[in-house]
Amino acid sequence: MPDFTRSTLAIADDVADRRDASDGHSRFGAYLARNARLLHDDGQPLSAREFAFAAWQVATAPVMSPGYIRHRPDLHNLTPVSHGEDMDRVALRIDVPLRHHQLATPVDHRLDDWQRDVWTTTDGFTALAEPRHTGRTALLTTATLLLPVPNHILVTPTAIEPGRKMTAQAKEAVAALAAWANKHARLVNDLTGAGR
């Protein structure tokens, strides 16, 4: 799997996609075929916005596990959402758990915090999980970034049937979203201190 760095929030794993392909071509393509109902609108191609949602859904857990697209383990979520005045635009929602020491105001030391999950550490980025139930009150803080996605990076599909053409278009769609997230990784790093 490619490495996560301070400048990567999401990665497309093309090596594993080819290596683990049950159809001999693409594991992601096989999952697209299994979820074909998501990839057209009554036999018509989806809009670029709809295709971004559908392709990302198939490319990530829980549909594909491990996913074709993986996000850095220190993030709780990275997914496209509806955005804008009429909810007709796409934004990336990035949920970033913050530990008490990362907050500007000190927190009562008796409150439990997110716990490091040392079993889920990748390239120096560790997942944070809810604390074990100890009977203590916990303050679990999460920052949510909504990163508007420009329409020009969205991919308008021409294929409605799963196959190599649709797989290529879906890979292009999710790679564009991942690249947009990565271009703004500093926003997450500023929150978590990963940029220091």
mmCIF file of C-alpha atoms in Angstrom:
data_model
loop_
_atom_site.group_PDB
_atom_site.id
_atom_site.type_symbol
_atom_site.label_atom_id
_atom_site.label_comp_id
_atom_site.label_asym_id
_atom_site.label_seq_id
_atom_site.Cartn_x
_atom_site.Cartn_y
_atom_site.Cartn_z
ATOM 1 C CA MET A 1 0.000 0.000 0.000
ATOM 2 C CA PRO A 2 1.258 3.511 -0.723
ATOM 3 C CA ASP A 3 2.467 5.465 2.297
ATOM 4 C CA PHE A 4 0.524 8.155 4.109
ATOM 5 C CA THR A 5 2.427 11.381 4.725
ATOM 6 C CA ARG A 6 1.550 14.824 6.056
ATOM 7 C CA SER A 7 0.459 15.702 2.521
ATOM 8 C CA THR A 8 -1.830 12.697 2.011
ATOM 9 C CA LEU A 9 -5.248 12.246 3.558
ATOM 10 C CA ALA A 10 -6.565 9.702 1.040
ATOM 11 C CA ILE A 11 -4.834 7.160 -1.165
ATOM 12 C CA ALA A 12 -5.961 5.004 -4.089
ATOM 13 C CA ASP A 13 -4.267 1.605 -3.819
ATOM 14 C CA ASP A 14 -3.804 0.577 -7.453
ATOM 15 C CA VAL A 15 -1.198 -2.086 -6.631
ATOM 16 C CA ALA A 16 -3.557 -4.033 -4.345
ATOM 17 C CA ASP A 17 -6.436 -3.378 -6.752
ATOM 18 C CA ARG A 18 -4.644 -5.244 -9.549
ATOM 19 C CA ARG A 19 -3.028 -7.868 -7.287
ATOM 20 C CA ASP A 20 -6.289 -8.846 -5.530
ATOM 21 C CA ALA A 21 -8.612 -8.618 -8.553
ATOM 22 C CA SER A 22 -11.023 -11.559 -8.727
ATOM 23 C CA ASP A 23 -11.793 -10.618 -12.346
ATOM 24 C CA GLY A 24 -8.102 -10.483 -13.302
ATOM 25 C CA HIS A 25 -8.255 -6.738 -13.943
ATOM 26 C CA SER A 26 -9.513 -4.677 -10.990
ATOM 27 C CA ARG A 27 -10.910 -5.540 -7.547
ATOM 28 C CA PHE A 28 -12.654 -2.145 -7.556
ATOM 29 C CA GLY A 29 -14.144 -3.013 -10.957
ATOM 30 C CA ALA A 30 -15.534 -6.262 -9.533
ATOM 31 C CA TYR A 31 -17.152 -4.310 -6.674
ATOM 32 C CA LEU A 32 -18.595 -1.833 -9.168
ATOM 33 C CA ALA A 33 -20.163 -4.775 -11.026
ATOM 34 C CA ARG A 34 -21.679 -6.096 -7.764
ATOM 35 C CA ASN A 35 -23.146 -2.656 -7.052
ATOM 36 C CA ALA A 36 -24.249 -1.802 -10.596
ATOM 37 C CA ARG A 37 -27.629 -0.526 -9.364
ATOM 38 C CA LEU A 38 -25.849 2.484 -7.839
ATOM 39 C CA LEU A 39 -24.145 3.458 -11.090
ATOM 40 C CA HIS A 40 -27.025 4.506 -13.352
ATOM 41 C CA ASP A 41 -30.367 6.276 -13.151
ATOM 42 C CA ASP A 42 -32.931 3.981 -14.815
ATOM 43 C CA GLY A 43 -30.496 3.166 -17.607
ATOM 44 C CA GLN A 44 -29.186 6.723 -17.971
ATOM 45 C CA PRO A 45 -25.712 7.869 -16.908
ATOM 46 C CA LEU A 46 -25.468 9.629 -13.555
ATOM 47 C CA SER A 47 -24.566 13.282 -13.246
ATOM 48 C CA ALA A 48 -20.972 14.028 -12.252
ATOM 49 C CA ARG A 49 -22.171 14.825 -8.720
ATOM 50 C CA GLU A 50 -24.155 11.582 -8.389
ATOM 51 C CA PHE A 51 -21.279 9.584 -9.859
ATOM 52 C CA ALA A 52 -18.853 11.059 -7.315
ATOM 53 C CA PHE A 53 -21.086 9.843 -4.466
ATOM 54 C CA ALA A 54 -21.674 6.385 -5.962
ATOM 55 C CA ALA A 55 -18.063 5.715 -6.960
ATOM 56 C CA TRP A 56 -16.746 6.847 -3.549
ATOM 57 C CA GLN A 57 -19.328 4.706 -1.738
ATOM 58 C CA VAL A 58 -18.213 1.594 -3.622
ATOM 59 C CA ALA A 59 -14.486 2.449 -3.335
ATOM 60 C CA THR A 60 -14.489 2.714 0.457
ATOM 61 C CA ALA A 61 -15.383 0.648 3.505
ATOM 62 C CA PRO A 62 -17.788 -0.811 4.376
ATOM 63 C CA VAL A 63 -18.619 -1.729 0.746
ATOM 64 C CA MET A 64 -14.970 -2.488 -0.101
ATOM 65 C CA SER A 65 -12.920 -3.520 2.892
ATOM 66 C CA PRO A 66 -10.119 -2.783 2.632
ATOM 67 C CA GLY A 67 -11.151 -0.037 0.284
ATOM 68 C CA TYR A 68 -9.679 0.985 -3.040
ATOM 69 C CA ILE A 69 -9.600 4.462 -1.451
ATOM 70 C CA ARG A 70 -8.267 4.559 2.095
ATOM 71 C CA HIS A 71 -8.077 7.548 4.365
ATOM 72 C CA ARG A 72 -5.404 8.334 6.902
ATOM 73 C CA PRO A 73 -6.059 6.444 10.164
ATOM 74 C CA ASP A 74 -6.069 9.602 12.301
ATOM 75 C CA LEU A 75 -9.276 10.717 10.517
ATOM 76 C CA HIS A 76 -12.656 9.335 11.515
ATOM 77 C CA ASN A 77 -14.244 10.001 8.155
ATOM 78 C CA LEU A 78 -13.527 11.411 4.716
ATOM 79 C CA THR A 79 -16.489 11.311 2.352
ATOM 80 C CA PRO A 80 -18.296 13.428 -0.235
ATOM 81 C CA VAL A 81 -21.509 15.125 0.918
ATOM 82 C CA SER A 82 -24.117 17.429 -0.596
ATOM 83 C CA HIS A 83 -23.240 21.066 -0.089
ATOM 84 C CA GLY A 84 -24.337 24.542 -1.134
ATOM 85 C CA GLU A 85 -27.448 26.629 -0.879
ATOM 86 C CA ASP A 86 -29.554 24.094 -2.784
ATOM 87 C CA MET A 87 -27.467 21.084 -1.681
ATOM 88 C CA ASP A 88 -26.544 20.685 -5.351
ATOM 89 C CA ARG A 89 -22.778 20.918 -4.923
ATOM 90 C CA VAL A 90 -20.205 18.460 -3.588
ATOM 91 C CA ALA A 91 -18.001 18.971 -0.553
ATOM 92 C CA LEU A 92 -15.638 16.615 1.191
ATOM 93 C CA ARG A 93 -16.541 16.079 4.817
ATOM 94 C CA ILE A 94 -13.449 15.343 6.892
ATOM 95 C CA ASP A 95 -14.033 14.392 10.535
ATOM 96 C CA VAL A 96 -10.916 14.909 12.650
ATOM 97 C CA PRO A 97 -10.883 13.697 16.272
ATOM 98 C CA LEU A 98 -9.040 16.104 18.567
ATOM 99 C CA ARG A 99 -7.468 15.137 21.869
ATOM 100 C CA HIS A 100 -7.701 17.497 24.835
ATOM 101 C CA HIS A 101 -4.102 18.725 24.522
ATOM 102 C CA GLN A 102 -4.915 19.966 20.995
ATOM 103 C CA LEU A 103 -7.653 22.300 22.212
ATOM 104 C CA ALA A 104 -7.004 25.988 22.892
ATOM 105 C CA THR A 105 -8.605 25.899 26.342
ATOM 106 C CA PRO A 106 -7.480 23.340 28.926
ATOM 107 C CA VAL A 107 -10.029 20.644 29.737
ATOM 108 C CA ASP A 108 -10.777 19.211 33.177
ATOM 109 C CA HIS A 109 -8.170 16.462 33.615
ATOM 110 C CA ARG A 110 -10.793 14.134 35.127
ATOM 111 C CA LEU A 111 -12.597 13.823 31.775
ATOM 112 C CA ASP A 112 -11.672 10.866 29.600
ATOM 113 C CA ASP A 113 -10.357 11.582 26.109
ATOM 114 C CA TRP A 114 -9.993 9.781 22.792
ATOM 115 C CA GLN A 115 -7.592 6.853 23.255
ATOM 116 C CA ARG A 116 -4.815 5.982 20.856
ATOM 117 C CA ASP A 117 -5.431 2.679 19.064
ATOM 118 C CA VAL A 118 -1.853 1.463 18.703
ATOM 119 C CA TRP A 119 -3.060 -1.499 16.639
ATOM 120 C CA THR A 120 -4.237 0.938 13.973
ATOM 121 C CA THR A 121 -1.131 2.923 13.223
ATOM 122 C CA THR A 122 -0.051 3.443 9.637
ATOM 123 C CA ASP A 123 3.013 5.457 8.622
ATOM 124 C CA GLY A 124 3.062 7.208 12.007
ATOM 125 C CA PHE A 125 -0.630 8.192 11.964
ATOM 126 C CA THR A 126 -2.600 6.543 14.774
ATOM 127 C CA ALA A 127 -6.355 6.071 14.923
ATOM 128 C CA LEU A 128 -8.196 7.425 17.945
ATOM 129 C CA ALA A 129 -11.006 5.401 19.523
ATOM 130 C CA GLU A 130 -13.511 5.934 22.308
ATOM 131 C CA PRO A 131 -12.071 5.226 25.752
ATOM 132 C CA ARG A 132 -12.878 1.986 27.520
ATOM 133 C CA HIS A 133 -15.919 2.338 29.733
ATOM 134 C CA THR A 134 -14.537 3.272 33.141
ATOM 135 C CA GLY A 135 -17.545 5.049 34.554
ATOM 136 C CA ARG A 136 -15.841 8.407 34.007
ATOM 137 C CA THR A 137 -17.363 11.134 31.887
ATOM 138 C CA ALA A 138 -15.628 11.572 28.531
ATOM 139 C CA LEU A 139 -15.297 14.681 26.392
ATOM 140 C CA LEU A 140 -14.727 13.531 22.813
ATOM 141 C CA THR A 141 -14.147 16.439 20.465
ATOM 142 C CA THR A 142 -14.275 16.153 16.689
ATOM 143 C CA ALA A 143 -13.650 18.923 14.183
ATOM 144 C CA THR A 144 -15.521 18.638 10.897
ATOM 145 C CA LEU A 145 -14.062 20.290 7.824
ATOM 146 C CA LEU A 146 -16.350 20.865 4.849
ATOM 147 C CA LEU A 147 -14.145 21.311 1.823
ATOM 148 C CA PRO A 148 -16.122 22.498 -1.249
ATOM 149 C CA VAL A 149 -15.197 20.560 -4.398
ATOM 150 C CA PRO A 150 -15.085 22.547 -7.648
ATOM 151 C CA ASN A 151 -17.379 21.150 -10.329
ATOM 152 C CA HIS A 152 -14.587 21.032 -12.910
ATOM 153 C CA ILE A 153 -12.776 18.185 -11.117
ATOM 154 C CA LEU A 154 -15.868 15.951 -11.049
ATOM 155 C CA VAL A 155 -16.045 13.207 -13.665
ATOM 156 C CA THR A 156 -19.157 12.862 -15.803
ATOM 157 C CA PRO A 157 -19.571 9.178 -16.659
ATOM 158 C CA THR A 158 -20.442 7.979 -20.122
ATOM 159 C CA ALA A 159 -20.746 4.314 -19.200
ATOM 160 C CA ILE A 160 -23.824 2.880 -17.490
ATOM 161 C CA GLU A 161 -22.723 -0.751 -17.400
ATOM 162 C CA PRO A 162 -19.849 -1.990 -15.246
ATOM 163 C CA GLY A 163 -16.776 -2.866 -17.238
ATOM 164 C CA ARG A 164 -13.336 -1.494 -17.998
ATOM 165 C CA LYS A 165 -14.660 1.866 -19.216
ATOM 166 C CA MET A 166 -16.779 2.442 -16.100
ATOM 167 C CA THR A 167 -13.936 1.229 -13.861
ATOM 168 C CA ALA A 168 -11.562 3.735 -15.472
ATOM 169 C CA GLN A 169 -14.092 6.555 -15.053
ATOM 170 C CA ALA A 170 -14.830 5.577 -11.425
ATOM 171 C CA LYS A 171 -11.105 5.432 -10.637
ATOM 172 C CA GLU A 172 -10.688 8.872 -12.186
ATOM 173 C CA ALA A 173 -13.636 10.218 -10.151
ATOM 174 C CA VAL A 174 -12.408 8.969 -6.763
ATOM 175 C CA ALA A 175 -8.782 9.844 -7.528
ATOM 176 C CA ALA A 176 -9.841 13.440 -8.253
ATOM 177 C CA LEU A 177 -11.633 13.649 -4.894
ATOM 178 C CA ALA A 178 -8.651 12.122 -3.075
ATOM 179 C CA ALA A 179 -6.267 14.550 -4.796
ATOM 180 C CA TRP A 180 -8.495 17.487 -3.783
ATOM 181 C CA ALA A 181 -8.439 16.315 -0.165
ATOM 182 C CA ASN A 182 -4.668 15.866 -0.300
ATOM 183 C CA LYS A 183 -4.220 19.343 -1.740
ATOM 184 C CA HIS A 184 -5.804 20.653 1.484
ATOM 185 C CA ALA A 185 -4.077 18.299 3.951
ATOM 186 C CA ARG A 186 -2.520 21.276 5.746
ATOM 187 C CA LEU A 187 -5.970 22.162 7.122
ATOM 188 C CA VAL A 188 -6.117 18.813 8.925
ATOM 189 C CA ASN A 189 -2.471 18.965 9.925
ATOM 190 C CA ASP A 190 -2.990 22.396 11.462
ATOM 191 C CA LEU A 191 -5.730 20.898 13.658
ATOM 192 C CA THR A 192 -3.852 17.780 14.714
ATOM 193 C CA GLY A 193 -0.329 19.117 14.885
ATOM 194 C CA ALA A 194 0.774 16.611 12.218
ATOM 195 C CA GLY A 195 2.313 19.446 10.206
ATOM 196 C CA ARG A 196 4.802 20.297 12.943
#
